[in-house]
Tab-separated table of C-alpha atoms (C1' of nucleotides) in Angstrom:
chain	number	residue	atom	x	y	z
A	2	MET	CA	-14.610	-60.367	124.167
A	3	LYS	CA	-15.945	-56.893	123.599
A	4	LYS	CA	-18.490	-55.636	126.058
A	5	PHE	CA	-21.365	-53.330	125.305
A	6	SER	CA	-24.293	-51.994	127.211
A	7	CYS	CA	-26.777	-52.067	124.391
A	8	GLY	CA	-27.438	-54.041	121.224
A	9	PHE	CA	-27.252	-50.810	119.322
A	10	GLU	CA	-23.525	-50.688	119.898
A	11	VAL	CA	-23.091	-54.209	118.606
A	12	THR	CA	-24.882	-53.339	115.399
A	13	LYS	CA	-22.730	-50.270	115.023
A	14	GLU	CA	-19.680	-52.461	115.462
A	15	VAL	CA	-20.887	-54.691	112.631
A	16	ILE	CA	-22.150	-52.190	110.067
A	17	GLY	CA	-20.478	-49.047	111.349
A	18	GLY	CA	-17.399	-47.476	109.864
A	19	LYS	CA	-17.392	-45.454	106.716
A	20	TRP	CA	-18.360	-48.082	104.145
A	21	LYS	CA	-19.688	-51.285	105.703
A	22	GLY	CA	-23.358	-50.395	105.679
A	23	LEU	CA	-23.209	-49.083	102.159
A	24	VAL	CA	-21.402	-52.094	100.743
A	25	LEU	CA	-23.799	-54.485	102.423
A	26	TYR	CA	-26.646	-52.417	101.080
A	27	PHE	CA	-25.510	-52.999	97.521
A	28	LEU	CA	-25.268	-56.739	97.994
A	29	MET	CA	-28.894	-57.043	99.013
A	30	ASN	CA	-30.184	-57.719	95.511
A	31	GLY	CA	-27.795	-60.491	94.608
A	32	PRO	CA	-24.122	-61.243	94.094
A	33	ARG	CA	-21.761	-58.571	92.845
A	34	ARG	CA	-18.297	-58.778	91.422
A	35	THR	CA	-15.502	-56.778	92.993
A	36	SER	CA	-15.121	-54.485	90.029
A	37	GLU	CA	-18.851	-53.970	89.940
A	38	LEU	CA	-18.951	-52.809	93.544
A	39	LYS	CA	-15.979	-50.593	92.894
A	40	ARG	CA	-17.831	-48.976	90.011
A	41	ILE	CA	-21.168	-48.669	91.766
A	42	ILE	CA	-19.943	-47.166	94.996
A	43	PRO	CA	-18.732	-43.626	94.502
A	44	ASN	CA	-15.284	-42.759	95.792
A	45	ILE	CA	-14.490	-45.995	97.564
A	46	THR	CA	-10.892	-47.038	97.106
A	47	GLN	CA	-9.706	-50.540	96.265
A	48	LYS	CA	-8.179	-50.861	99.687
A	49	MET	CA	-11.279	-49.862	101.592
A	50	LEU	CA	-13.558	-51.992	99.446
A	51	ILE	CA	-11.562	-55.145	100.088
A	52	GLN	CA	-11.032	-54.343	103.736
A	53	THR	CA	-14.722	-53.676	104.195
A	54	LEU	CA	-15.695	-56.913	102.482
A	55	ARG	CA	-13.266	-58.855	104.675
A	56	GLU	CA	-14.818	-57.396	107.785
A	57	LEU	CA	-18.346	-58.157	106.645
A	58	GLU	CA	-17.212	-61.676	105.827
A	59	ALA	CA	-15.700	-62.093	109.272
A	60	SER	CA	-18.985	-60.954	110.780
A	61	GLY	CA	-20.881	-63.569	108.800
A	62	LEU	CA	-22.861	-61.098	106.732
A	63	VAL	CA	-21.162	-61.720	103.411
A	64	THR	CA	-19.725	-64.706	101.576
A	65	ARG	CA	-17.005	-64.718	98.993
A	66	LYS	CA	-17.000	-67.007	95.986
A	67	MET	CA	-13.949	-67.318	93.808
A	68	TYR	CA	-13.907	-68.675	90.279
A	69	ASN	CA	-10.620	-70.200	89.182
A	70	GLN	CA	-10.256	-68.654	85.794
A	71	VAL	CA	-8.299	-66.083	83.888
A	72	PRO	CA	-8.952	-63.278	84.279
A	73	PRO	CA	-9.914	-63.824	87.901
A	74	LYS	CA	-13.506	-63.512	88.981
A	75	VAL	CA	-14.802	-63.124	92.500
A	76	GLU	CA	-18.353	-62.675	93.622
A	77	TYR	CA	-19.639	-61.444	96.942
A	78	SER	CA	-23.097	-62.198	98.253
A	79	SER	CA	-25.077	-61.315	101.322
A	80	THR	CA	-25.815	-64.205	103.655
A	81	GLU	CA	-29.246	-64.715	105.148
A	82	LEU	CA	-28.000	-62.990	108.248
A	83	GLY	CA	-26.902	-60.067	106.137
A	84	LYS	CA	-30.257	-59.974	104.407
A	85	SER	CA	-31.960	-59.761	107.763
A	86	LEU	CA	-30.614	-56.237	107.875
A	87	LYS	CA	-32.279	-55.237	104.630
A	88	PRO	CA	-35.402	-53.647	106.151
A	89	ILE	CA	-33.292	-51.710	108.627
A	90	LEU	CA	-30.902	-50.470	105.968
A	91	GLN	CA	-33.831	-49.400	103.848
A	92	GLU	CA	-35.387	-47.520	106.720
A	93	LEU	CA	-32.103	-45.807	107.490
A	94	CYS	CA	-31.890	-44.843	103.855
A	95	GLN	CA	-35.426	-43.534	103.708
A	96	TRP	CA	-35.109	-41.608	106.917
A	97	GLY	CA	-31.953	-39.922	105.636
A	98	SER	CA	-33.543	-39.040	102.320
A	99	HIS	CA	-36.513	-37.556	104.092
A	100	TYR	CA	-34.324	-35.699	106.545
A	101	ALA	CA	-32.260	-34.151	103.761
A	102	GLU	CA	-35.442	-32.562	102.431
A	103	GLN	CA	-36.439	-30.908	105.689
A	104	GLU	CA	-36.450	-27.137	105.445
A	105	TYR	CA	-33.627	-26.520	107.882
A	106	ALA	CA	-31.583	-29.414	106.577
A	107	GLU	CA	-31.984	-28.324	102.995
A	108	GLY	CA	-28.843	-26.633	101.871
A	109	GLU	CA	-26.943	-28.834	104.278
A	110	TYR	CA	-27.221	-32.174	102.595
A	111	GLU	CA	-27.759	-33.209	99.028
A	112	ILE	CA	-28.301	-36.676	97.728
A	113	VAL	CA	-26.954	-37.325	94.280
A	114	GLN	CA	-28.226	-40.720	93.389
A	115	SER	CA	-26.892	-42.454	90.321
A	116	GLU	CA	-29.025	-44.998	88.514
A	117	GLN	CA	-26.939	-47.893	89.695
A	118	LEU	CA	-27.392	-46.976	93.306
A	119	LYS	CA	-31.094	-47.618	93.427
A	120	LEU	CA	-32.146	-50.593	95.438
A	121	GLY	CA	-34.805	-52.432	93.444
B	7	MET	CA	-23.365	-28.503	101.290
B	8	LYS	CA	-22.371	-32.089	101.846
B	9	LYS	CA	-23.144	-34.474	99.043
B	10	PHE	CA	-24.097	-38.111	99.419
B	11	SER	CA	-25.219	-40.831	97.102
B	12	CYS	CA	-27.657	-42.471	99.463
B	13	GLY	CA	-29.903	-41.494	102.333
B	14	PHE	CA	-28.118	-44.063	104.429
B	15	GLU	CA	-25.058	-41.849	104.515
B	16	VAL	CA	-27.095	-38.872	105.655
B	17	THR	CA	-28.511	-40.844	108.550
B	18	LYS	CA	-25.038	-41.980	109.468
B	19	GLU	CA	-23.938	-38.352	109.431
B	20	VAL	CA	-26.721	-37.505	111.877
B	21	ILE	CA	-26.610	-40.404	114.328
B	22	GLY	CA	-23.174	-41.780	113.533
B	23	GLY	CA	-20.094	-41.200	115.597
B	24	LYS	CA	-19.379	-43.017	118.790
B	25	TRP	CA	-22.182	-41.724	120.997
B	26	LYS	CA	-24.895	-39.899	119.076
B	27	GLY	CA	-27.208	-42.842	118.512
B	28	LEU	CA	-26.883	-44.027	122.074
B	29	VAL	CA	-27.559	-40.638	123.625
B	30	LEU	CA	-30.592	-40.083	121.435
B	31	TYR	CA	-31.758	-43.547	122.373
B	32	PHE	CA	-31.835	-42.632	126.036
B	33	LEU	CA	-33.845	-39.499	125.411
B	34	MET	CA	-36.670	-41.394	123.764
B	35	ASN	CA	-38.682	-41.877	126.918
B	36	GLY	CA	-38.692	-38.308	128.109
B	37	PRO	CA	-36.382	-35.498	129.211
B	38	ARG	CA	-33.153	-36.267	130.997
B	39	ARG	CA	-30.845	-34.084	133.008
B	40	THR	CA	-27.200	-33.852	132.053
B	41	SER	CA	-26.002	-35.616	135.155
B	42	GLU	CA	-28.584	-38.305	134.613
B	43	LEU	CA	-27.326	-39.047	131.122
B	44	LYS	CA	-23.794	-39.016	132.388
B	45	ARG	CA	-24.715	-41.618	134.970
B	46	ILE	CA	-26.810	-43.784	132.683
B	47	ILE	CA	-24.390	-44.005	129.797
B	48	PRO	CA	-21.372	-46.103	130.677
B	49	ASN	CA	-17.961	-44.624	130.051
B	50	ILE	CA	-19.014	-41.451	128.288
B	51	THR	CA	-16.945	-38.463	129.307
B	52	GLN	CA	-18.328	-35.059	130.148
B	53	LYS	CA	-16.777	-33.613	127.044
B	54	MET	CA	-18.236	-36.181	124.688
B	55	LEU	CA	-21.665	-36.034	126.274
B	56	ILE	CA	-21.928	-32.280	125.842
B	57	GLN	CA	-20.412	-32.363	122.382
B	58	THR	CA	-22.798	-35.104	121.328
B	59	LEU	CA	-25.809	-33.250	122.667
B	60	ARG	CA	-24.738	-30.091	120.826
B	61	GLU	CA	-24.522	-31.983	117.577
B	62	LEU	CA	-27.909	-33.609	118.052
B	63	GLU	CA	-29.297	-30.178	118.863
B	64	ALA	CA	-27.807	-28.715	115.703
B	65	SER	CA	-29.406	-31.517	113.714
B	66	GLY	CA	-32.796	-30.729	115.191
B	67	LEU	CA	-33.175	-34.018	117.014
B	68	VAL	CA	-32.806	-32.717	120.536
B	69	THR	CA	-33.820	-29.605	122.437
B	70	ARG	CA	-32.162	-28.123	125.470
B	71	LYS	CA	-34.072	-26.519	128.303
B	72	MET	CA	-32.285	-24.564	130.963
B	73	TYR	CA	-33.699	-23.705	134.360
B	74	ASN	CA	-32.308	-20.571	135.952
B	75	GLN	CA	-31.689	-21.797	139.416
B	76	VAL	CA	-28.939	-22.724	141.805
B	77	PRO	CA	-27.652	-25.317	141.457
B	78	PRO	CA	-28.086	-25.226	137.687
B	79	LYS	CA	-30.467	-27.628	136.003
B	80	VAL	CA	-30.593	-28.482	132.327
B	81	GLU	CA	-32.878	-30.920	130.603
B	82	TYR	CA	-32.569	-32.432	127.196
B	83	SER	CA	-35.493	-33.834	125.248
B	84	SER	CA	-35.957	-35.538	121.930
B	85	THR	CA	-37.878	-33.548	119.351
B	86	GLU	CA	-40.598	-35.133	117.243
B	87	LEU	CA	-38.040	-35.553	114.513
B	88	GLY	CA	-35.783	-37.339	116.940
B	89	LYS	CA	-38.610	-39.549	118.062
B	90	SER	CA	-39.235	-40.553	114.469
B	91	LEU	CA	-36.008	-42.507	114.804
B	92	LYS	CA	-37.254	-44.509	117.752
B	93	PRO	CA	-38.446	-47.565	115.808
B	94	ILE	CA	-35.207	-47.665	113.862
B	95	LEU	CA	-33.045	-47.349	116.951
B	96	GLN	CA	-35.042	-50.114	118.600
B	97	GLU	CA	-34.591	-52.378	115.610
B	98	LEU	CA	-30.876	-51.682	115.532
B	99	CYS	CA	-30.752	-52.524	119.208
B	100	GLN	CA	-32.724	-55.723	118.821
B	101	TRP	CA	-30.744	-56.864	115.836
B	102	GLY	CA	-27.506	-56.341	117.741
B	103	SER	CA	-28.764	-58.193	120.792
B	104	HIS	CA	-29.849	-61.090	118.641
B	105	TYR	CA	-26.594	-61.069	116.712
B	106	ALA	CA	-24.553	-61.195	119.890
B	107	GLU	CA	-26.274	-64.455	120.764
B	108	GLN	CA	-25.468	-66.211	117.495
B	109	GLU	CA	-23.238	-69.199	117.958
B	110	TYR	CA	-20.252	-67.833	116.076
B	111	ALA	CA	-20.656	-64.375	117.538
B	112	GLU	CA	-20.905	-65.656	121.060
B	113	GLY	CA	-17.610	-65.150	122.766
B	114	GLU	CA	-17.104	-62.104	120.592
B	115	TYR	CA	-19.639	-59.745	122.007
B	116	GLU	CA	-21.294	-59.464	125.334
B	117	ILE	CA	-24.052	-57.123	126.339
B	118	VAL	CA	-24.005	-56.014	129.911
B	119	GLN	CA	-27.223	-54.151	130.385
B	120	SER	CA	-27.784	-52.156	133.531
B	121	GLU	CA	-31.312	-51.586	134.773
B	122	GLN	CA	-31.282	-47.955	133.791
B	123	LEU	CA	-30.455	-48.752	130.223
B	124	LYS	CA	-33.651	-50.504	129.411
B	125	LEU	CA	-35.931	-48.685	127.040
B	126	GLY	CA	-39.459	-49.040	128.329
C	1	DC	C1'	-24.413	-28.986	138.584
C	2	DC	C1'	-23.114	-27.714	133.984
C	3	DG	C1'	-19.976	-26.585	130.538
C	4	DC	C1'	-15.566	-25.002	128.155
C	5	DA	C1'	-10.619	-25.195	126.849
C	6	DT	C1'	-6.273	-27.737	126.121
C	7	DC	C1'	-3.396	-31.107	125.056
C	8	DC	C1'	-2.478	-35.189	122.639
C	9	DC	C1'	-2.904	-40.026	121.296
C	10	DC	C1'	-4.102	-43.151	117.928
C	11	DT	C1'	-7.146	-45.052	114.755
C	12	DC	C1'	-9.372	-44.794	110.386
C	13	DG	C1'	-9.027	-44.286	105.973
C	14	DG	C1'	-6.819	-42.117	101.551
C	15	DA	C1'	-2.850	-42.281	97.979
C	16	DT	C1'	0.220	-44.903	95.671
C	17	DA	C1'	2.791	-48.630	93.930
C	18	DC	C1'	3.366	-53.547	93.254
C	19	DT	C1'	2.070	-58.949	92.531
C	20	DG	C1'	-0.437	-63.061	90.386
D	29	DC	C1'	-9.405	-58.480	87.392
D	30	DA	C1'	-8.440	-59.140	92.303
D	31	DG	C1'	-5.703	-58.301	96.025
D	32	DT	C1'	-1.530	-56.760	99.070
D	33	DA	C1'	1.876	-53.621	101.182
D	34	DT	C1'	3.405	-49.034	102.861
D	35	DC	C1'	3.209	-44.671	104.044
D	36	DC	C1'	0.984	-40.846	106.162
D	37	DG	C1'	-2.309	-37.010	107.387
D	38	DA	C1'	-6.707	-35.487	109.471
D	39	DG	C1'	-9.572	-35.566	113.034
D	40	DG	C1'	-12.358	-38.112	116.400
D	41	DG	C1'	-12.329	-38.676	120.903
D	42	DG	C1'	-10.029	-39.370	125.795
D	43	DA	C1'	-7.814	-37.058	130.141
D	44	DT	C1'	-7.486	-33.315	132.813
D	45	DG	C1'	-8.134	-28.864	134.730
D	46	DC	C1'	-10.722	-24.307	135.096
D	47	DG	C1'	-14.882	-21.245	135.482
D	48	DG	C1'	-19.890	-19.741	136.305
DNA sequence: CCGCATCCCCTCGGATACTG
DNA sequence: CAGTATCCGAGGGGATGCGG
């Protein structure tokens, strides 16, 4: 059992790491196929995508549905528990976007948002 | 200039890492002395505390005030920008606390909250 | 009391190649 | 298309000791 002194640390354990929050974010609007996620999320590697999804699954935030067909098809969805993070993820996203536009932060960070990245 | 595809990543850049969110969290209710933070935050080392504070300072979330006296006294405070994260940090904390109590998560995570950790 | 400098471990995550 | 197996480098972060 891992011990923490604050719920904040637990949340970080669950959606921390380089990709977990982002992947969960893109499952908020419905199921996505593996290849779809791979295409949507810039720069994520196959390995990290799968690993990240496994971790989210283990945490109960994501479910995996496999279709027995050729070629293979797998869909990932956010659970209700995962969806309960939607407002928080959106706020984190908005805060970051706003921050990047601050005078002193400008020139530091740039957000290059592709069409597919937008959360409806 | 660092490029991101989503504001979420920017926020993670600013309050990510092992300690940044937590330290900022404990500055929400007013200025704290270095030694105070060191005492309040379990397990953080001197090095990481200072390093974390420097990074938060560089991001404009924290200010440092030094009193020229012997023995030395330094106080850190959250800026307005830092305080704008308060609701989000609280939500992250609450979500984590709630998550840790879920049936399947129980036995995985435990939150041991000292008196001093409570955010008023 | 406050902070810096070293040294160094070790984990995270990237590249690549391979299977069903 | 979906996933696994290795290999490996960078760097985050811990321990310790020194200085104002």
